[in-house]
Short mmCIF file of C-alpha atoms and ligand atoms in Angstrom, two decimals:
data_model
loop_
_atom_site.label_atom_id
_atom_site.label_comp_id
_atom_site.label_asym_id
_atom_site.label_seq_id
_atom_site.Cartn_x
_atom_site.Cartn_y
_atom_site.Cartn_z
CA UNK M 1 0.00 0.00 0.00
CA UNK M 2 3.06 2.23 0.21
CA UNK M 3 2.62 3.01 -3.47
CA UNK M 4 -0.08 5.50 -2.44
CA UNK M 5 2.02 7.24 0.17
CA UNK M 6 3.17 10.76 -0.73
CA UNK M 7 6.82 11.13 0.28
CA UNK M 8 7.65 14.35 2.17
CA UNK M 9 8.61 17.33 0.03
CA UNK M 10 7.30 15.85 -3.22
CA UNK M 11 5.65 17.85 -5.95
CA UNK M 12 2.29 16.18 -6.40
CA UNK M 13 0.66 16.30 -9.83
CA UNK M 14 -2.79 14.76 -9.51
CA UNK M 15 -3.04 14.56 -13.30
CA UNK M 16 -0.38 11.87 -13.15
CA UNK M 17 -2.21 9.73 -10.60
CA UNK M 18 -4.92 7.51 -12.09
CA UNK M 19 -8.13 7.84 -10.12
CA UNK M 20 -9.58 4.68 -11.71
CA UNK M 21 -6.54 2.53 -10.93
CA UNK M 22 -7.19 -0.90 -9.43
CA UNK M 23 -3.85 -2.55 -10.11
CA UNK M 24 -4.02 -6.30 -10.60
CA UNK M 25 -6.82 -6.65 -8.07
CA UNK M 26 -10.22 -7.99 -9.14
CA UNK M 27 -13.41 -6.64 -7.59
CA UNK M 28 -14.04 -10.02 -5.98
CA UNK M 29 -10.56 -10.12 -4.45
CA UNK M 30 -10.86 -6.47 -3.34
CA UNK M 31 -14.13 -7.13 -1.58
CA UNK M 32 -12.86 -10.17 0.26
CA UNK M 33 -9.75 -8.24 1.28
CA UNK M 34 -11.99 -5.49 2.72
CA UNK M 35 -14.00 -8.07 4.63
CA UNK M 36 -10.80 -9.39 6.16
CA UNK M 37 -9.69 -5.83 7.03
CA UNK M 38 -12.99 -5.06 8.75
CA UNK M 39 -12.62 -8.11 10.97
CA UNK M 40 -8.98 -7.28 11.78
CA UNK M 41 -9.88 -3.68 12.49
CA UNK M 42 -12.51 -4.82 14.96
CA UNK M 43 -9.88 -6.77 16.93
CA UNK M 44 -7.21 -4.08 16.63
CA UNK M 45 -9.59 -1.39 17.87
CA UNK M 46 -10.43 -3.52 20.90
CA UNK M 47 -6.72 -3.89 21.61
CA UNK M 48 -6.13 -0.15 21.15
CA UNK M 49 -8.93 0.64 23.57
CA UNK M 50 -7.73 -1.88 26.15
CA UNK M 51 -4.11 -0.75 25.88
CA UNK M 52 -5.20 2.87 26.30
CA UNK M 53 -1.81 4.25 25.30
CA UNK M 54 -2.21 5.93 21.94
CA UNK M 55 -4.62 8.03 19.97
CA UNK M 56 -5.47 7.33 16.33
CA UNK M 57 -6.51 10.16 14.05
CA UNK M 58 -7.75 9.39 10.55
CA UNK M 59 -8.27 12.36 8.22
CA UNK M 60 -10.46 12.05 5.12
CA UNK M 61 -10.42 14.73 2.46
CA UNK M 62 -11.70 14.80 -1.10
CA UNK M 63 -14.01 16.79 -3.31
CA UNK M 64 -17.81 16.39 -3.09
CA UNK M 65 -18.84 12.81 -4.04
CA UNK M 66 -15.30 11.47 -3.60
CA UNK M 67 -16.72 9.02 -1.05
CA UNK M 68 -15.78 10.24 2.41
CA UNK M 69 -19.07 9.09 3.96
CA UNK M 70 -19.01 5.77 2.11
CA UNK M 71 -15.45 5.05 3.19
CA UNK M 72 -16.36 5.56 6.83
CA UNK M 73 -19.39 3.29 6.55
CA UNK M 74 -17.59 0.56 4.66
CA UNK M 75 -14.28 0.49 6.48
CA UNK M 76 -15.47 1.14 10.04
CA UNK M 77 -18.84 -0.61 9.90
CA UNK M 78 -17.76 -3.37 12.29
CA UNK M 79 -15.81 -1.49 14.95
CA UNK M 80 -17.16 -0.94 18.43
CA UNK M 81 -18.85 2.50 18.55
CA UNK M 82 -17.41 2.86 22.05
CA UNK M 83 -13.96 4.21 21.36
CA UNK M 84 -14.57 5.24 17.76
CA UNK M 85 -15.83 8.69 16.86
CA UNK M 86 -16.59 10.42 13.57
CA UNK M 87 -16.34 14.19 13.43
CA UNK M 88 -17.77 15.90 10.33
CA UNK M 89 -16.55 19.44 9.86
CA UNK M 90 -19.13 21.76 8.32
CA UNK M 91 -19.10 25.47 7.51
CA UNK M 92 -17.73 27.05 10.71
CA UNK M 93 -20.21 28.75 13.02
CA UNK M 94 -19.85 32.38 14.05
CA UNK M 95 -18.52 31.16 17.36
CA UNK M 96 -15.85 29.11 15.59
CA UNK M 97 -14.99 31.82 13.07
CA UNK M 98 -14.27 34.22 15.92
CA UNK M 99 -11.30 32.01 16.87
CA UNK M 100 -8.26 30.57 15.13
CA UNK M 101 -9.08 27.82 12.63
CA UNK M 102 -7.45 25.05 14.67
CA UNK M 103 -9.47 25.81 17.77
CA UNK M 104 -12.52 23.79 16.74
CA UNK M 105 -10.35 20.97 15.50
CA UNK M 106 -8.20 20.55 18.59
CA UNK M 107 -11.25 19.89 20.77
CA UNK M 108 -12.02 16.79 18.75
CA UNK M 109 -8.60 15.16 18.57
CA UNK M 110 -8.65 11.60 19.94
CA UNK M 111 -8.13 10.60 23.55
CA UNK M 112 -5.81 7.69 24.36
CA UNK M 113 -7.40 4.43 23.28
CA UNK M 114 -9.69 6.14 20.78
CA UNK M 115 -9.96 6.28 17.03
CA UNK M 116 -11.27 9.57 15.68
CA UNK M 117 -12.17 9.92 12.02
CA UNK M 118 -12.24 13.44 10.62
CA UNK M 119 -14.74 13.71 7.76
CA UNK M 120 -13.20 16.91 6.33
CA UNK M 121 -10.83 18.61 8.70
CA UNK M 122 -8.50 21.54 9.34
CA UNK M 123 -7.46 21.07 5.70
CA UNK M 124 -10.66 22.82 4.63
CA UNK M 125 -8.86 25.94 5.81
CA UNK M 126 -6.39 25.62 2.91
CA UNK M 127 -8.96 24.19 0.47
CA UNK M 128 -12.45 25.70 0.34
CA UNK M 129 -11.17 28.76 2.17
CA UNK M 130 -8.51 29.27 -0.49
CA UNK M 131 -10.65 28.45 -3.51
CA UNK M 132 -13.56 30.60 -2.32
CA UNK M 133 -11.24 33.42 -1.23
CA UNK M 134 -12.65 33.39 2.28
CA UNK M 135 -9.39 34.77 3.66
CA UNK M 136 -6.51 36.44 1.79
CA UNK M 137 -3.54 34.41 0.55
CA UNK M 138 -1.26 36.13 3.06
CA UNK M 139 -3.29 34.35 5.76
CA UNK M 140 -3.85 30.87 4.27
CA UNK M 141 -0.30 30.48 2.94
CA UNK M 142 1.00 30.34 6.52
CA UNK M 143 -1.38 27.55 7.44
CA UNK M 144 0.57 24.67 5.90
CA UNK M 145 3.30 25.21 8.45
CA UNK M 146 0.84 25.67 11.32
CA UNK M 147 -0.83 22.42 10.38
CA UNK M 148 2.45 20.50 10.17
CA UNK M 149 3.43 21.78 13.59
CA UNK M 150 -0.01 21.10 15.05
CA UNK M 151 0.12 17.50 13.80
CA UNK M 152 3.68 17.18 15.12
CA UNK M 153 2.42 18.22 18.55
CA UNK M 154 -0.27 15.54 18.46
CA UNK M 155 2.21 12.87 17.39
CA UNK M 156 4.76 13.93 20.02
CA UNK M 157 1.98 13.39 22.56
CA UNK M 158 1.28 9.83 21.39
CA UNK M 159 -1.04 10.20 18.40
CA UNK M 160 -0.81 8.23 15.18
CA UNK M 161 -2.09 10.21 12.19
CA UNK M 162 -3.09 8.81 8.81
CA UNK M 163 -4.48 11.11 6.11
CA UNK M 164 -6.35 9.95 3.02
CA UNK M 165 -7.08 12.02 -0.04
CA UNK M 166 -9.84 10.39 -2.07
CA UNK M 167 -8.95 11.07 -5.69
CA UNK M 168 -11.75 10.96 -8.29
CA UNK M 169 -12.00 12.13 -11.88
CA UNK M 170 -14.19 15.00 -13.01
CA UNK M 171 -16.27 12.60 -15.06
CA UNK M 172 -16.85 10.31 -12.07
CA UNK M 173 -18.03 13.27 -10.02
CA UNK M 174 -20.66 14.14 -12.63
CA UNK M 175 -21.84 10.51 -12.66
CA UNK M 176 -22.13 10.41 -8.89
CA UNK M 177 -24.02 13.71 -8.73
CA UNK M 178 -26.46 12.34 -11.29
CA UNK M 179 -26.79 9.10 -9.31
CA UNK M 180 -28.07 11.19 -6.40
CA UNK M 181 -31.04 12.18 -8.56
CA UNK M 182 -31.66 8.62 -9.70
CA UNK M 183 -31.66 6.98 -6.27
CA UNK M 184 -34.55 7.94 -3.98
CA UNK M 185 -32.50 7.36 -0.82
CA UNK M 186 -29.66 9.58 -2.11
CA UNK M 187 -31.72 12.53 -3.32
CA UNK M 188 -31.36 14.29 0.02
CA UNK M 189 -27.63 14.49 -0.62
CA UNK M 190 -28.03 16.50 -3.80
CA UNK M 191 -27.06 20.09 -3.18
CA UNK M 192 -27.07 22.55 -6.10
CA UNK M 193 -24.16 24.30 -4.38
CA UNK M 194 -22.03 21.27 -5.32
CA UNK M 195 -22.46 22.32 -8.96
CA UNK M 196 -21.03 25.76 -8.15
CA UNK M 197 -18.11 24.10 -6.39
CA UNK M 198 -17.55 21.94 -9.46
CA UNK M 199 -16.95 25.08 -11.53
CA UNK M 200 -13.82 25.55 -9.45
CA UNK M 201 -12.56 22.04 -10.25
CA UNK M 202 -9.16 23.19 -11.53
CA UNK M 203 -8.57 25.47 -8.56
CA UNK M 204 -9.51 22.67 -6.20
CA UNK M 205 -7.03 20.34 -7.88
CA UNK M 206 -4.31 22.98 -7.44
CA UNK M 207 -5.25 23.46 -3.79
CA UNK M 208 -5.23 19.68 -3.25
CA UNK M 209 -1.82 19.38 -4.90
CA UNK M 210 -0.30 22.09 -2.75
CA UNK M 211 -1.84 20.58 0.38
CA UNK M 212 -0.44 17.13 -0.48
CA UNK M 213 2.97 18.54 -1.42
CA UNK M 214 3.38 20.66 1.68
CA UNK M 215 1.75 18.62 4.43
CA UNK M 216 2.74 15.02 3.79
CA UNK M 217 5.25 14.65 6.60
CA UNK M 218 7.08 11.68 8.11
CA UNK M 219 4.86 12.02 11.20
CA UNK M 220 1.54 12.54 9.41
CA UNK M 221 1.67 11.18 5.86
CA UNK M 222 -0.91 11.58 3.09
CA UNK M 223 -2.12 8.69 0.99
CA UNK M 224 -3.68 9.51 -2.37
CA UNK M 225 -6.32 6.84 -2.88
CA UNK M 226 -7.62 6.05 -6.39
CA UNK M 227 -11.33 6.42 -5.66
CA UNK M 228 -13.25 6.11 -8.91
CA UNK M 229 -13.95 2.50 -7.91
CA UNK M 230 -15.56 2.44 -4.50
CA UNK M 231 -14.53 -1.13 -3.68
CA UNK M 232 -10.89 -0.35 -4.44
CA UNK M 233 -10.96 2.85 -2.40
CA UNK M 234 -12.40 1.00 0.60
CA UNK M 235 -9.85 -1.77 0.29
CA UNK M 236 -6.90 0.63 0.13
CA UNK M 237 -8.01 2.76 3.10
CA UNK M 238 -8.84 -0.33 5.17
CA UNK M 239 -5.54 -2.02 4.37
CA UNK M 240 -3.40 1.03 5.19
CA UNK M 241 -5.11 1.45 8.56
CA UNK M 242 -4.86 -2.22 9.46
CA UNK M 243 -1.18 -2.40 8.45
CA UNK M 244 -0.40 0.66 10.55
CA UNK M 245 -2.24 -0.57 13.63
CA UNK M 246 -0.56 -3.98 13.36
CA UNK M 247 2.86 -2.32 13.19
CA UNK M 248 2.34 -0.64 16.57
CA UNK M 249 2.95 -3.88 18.47
CA UNK M 250 0.06 -3.20 20.84
CA UNK M 251 -0.41 -5.42 23.90
CA UNK M 252 -3.32 -6.08 26.21
CA UNK M 253 -2.51 -4.70 29.68
CA UNK M 254 -1.24 -7.21 32.24
CA UNK M 255 -3.96 -8.84 34.30
CA UNK M 256 -3.96 -8.13 38.06
CA UNK M 257 -1.33 -10.23 39.90
CA UNK M 258 -2.35 -13.79 40.76
CA UNK M 259 -5.65 -13.50 38.93
CA UNK M 260 -6.14 -17.30 39.23
CA UNK M 261 -6.27 -17.00 43.02
CA UNK M 262 -9.66 -15.31 42.63
CA UNK M 263 -11.21 -18.27 40.84
CA UNK M 264 -12.37 -20.24 43.89
CA UNK M 265 -13.80 -17.09 45.52
CA UNK M 266 -15.81 -16.32 42.39
CA UNK M 267 -17.03 -19.90 42.05
CA UNK M 268 -18.10 -19.75 45.69
CA UNK M 269 -20.06 -16.58 44.95
CA UNK M 270 -21.93 -18.32 42.14
CA UNK M 271 -22.78 -21.23 44.45
CA UNK M 272 -24.01 -18.83 47.14
CA UNK M 273 -26.15 -16.93 44.65
CA UNK M 274 -27.72 -20.17 43.43
CA UNK M 275 -28.44 -21.41 46.95
P1 AMP V 1 -20.70 18.12 3.58
O1 AMP V 1 -19.35 17.50 3.80
O2 AMP V 1 -21.28 17.77 2.24
O3 AMP V 1 -21.63 17.90 4.70
O4 AMP V 1 -20.47 19.71 3.49
C1 AMP V 1 -19.80 20.43 4.45
C2 AMP V 1 -19.47 21.78 3.86
O5 AMP V 1 -18.78 22.55 4.84
C3 AMP V 1 -18.57 21.69 2.64
O6 AMP V 1 -19.09 22.47 1.62
C4 AMP V 1 -17.26 22.27 3.15
O7 AMP V 1 -16.53 22.92 2.15
C5 AMP V 1 -17.73 23.23 4.22
N1 AMP V 1 -16.67 23.54 5.18
C6 AMP V 1 -16.05 22.68 6.02
N2 AMP V 1 -15.06 23.30 6.70
C7 AMP V 1 -15.05 24.58 6.27
C8 AMP V 1 -14.27 25.72 6.59
N3 AMP V 1 -13.27 25.66 7.49
N4 AMP V 1 -14.56 26.89 5.98
C9 AMP V 1 -15.56 26.95 5.07
N5 AMP V 1 -16.33 25.92 4.71
C10 AMP V 1 -16.09 24.75 5.32
MG1 MG V 2 -21.57 17.31 0.31
#
């Protein structure tokens, strides 16, 4: 899965990365791999929670319809909701806008033992904010460094950060927007404002490229995930997370000393309760 990792200080050109790529993997194989990942993730999350030593932060970014919601549902569908949290960042409130842009984000960073998934994130502050000119360049250009240092702080304090950029083609976006009209249970998701955003496609790609180039760090790397095929996207995100969690060498905490000495007492309690 390292083929999708953006090395630090690279110049990312999204035009060179195929969004429909599925390598040598068949859909059937990809789906069974995801199933395996979901099961492994369930066990790894339990271990993470029990160990209670590190915080996992997953960041999902991508243009409208790139599949952020679907990735969360498909990859994390089996994990215990206790210890796993999804935070979806929307247009900031007045209360949030009155403060620095990391303020609202920092409150939601994971506690030890927890997995937090950011559905959009502080990166919106160098994406939509830049493309829509919500603050001047002199302000947003400094944010790449703030963000790198903010993430460094989290990692120095025990966090593990994985960031996924869901890469789709312009054609695929049009197809998915249309699919929202065709499917009764997806109609609610159709927002005409997404069509206005689409007009800025090129500027978004530039903003994504600069984000990926400047903020893929050794401590908080970006993965660019080919996301035209949903099953492949899910498989890649799931596999990267599972591989990373496995590499941490997590251990269940030691049981209390001489745990076996409590057995006869407990058995006696059951007998008493039955009597
Ligand atoms: P959705 O993800 O479809 O629910 O939409 C959330 C909306 O909030 C998107 O249009 C984002 O661009 C917008 N949004 C999220 N964070 C920010 C931000 N920091 N500044 C402006 N808009 C934001
Ligand atoms: Mg949307």
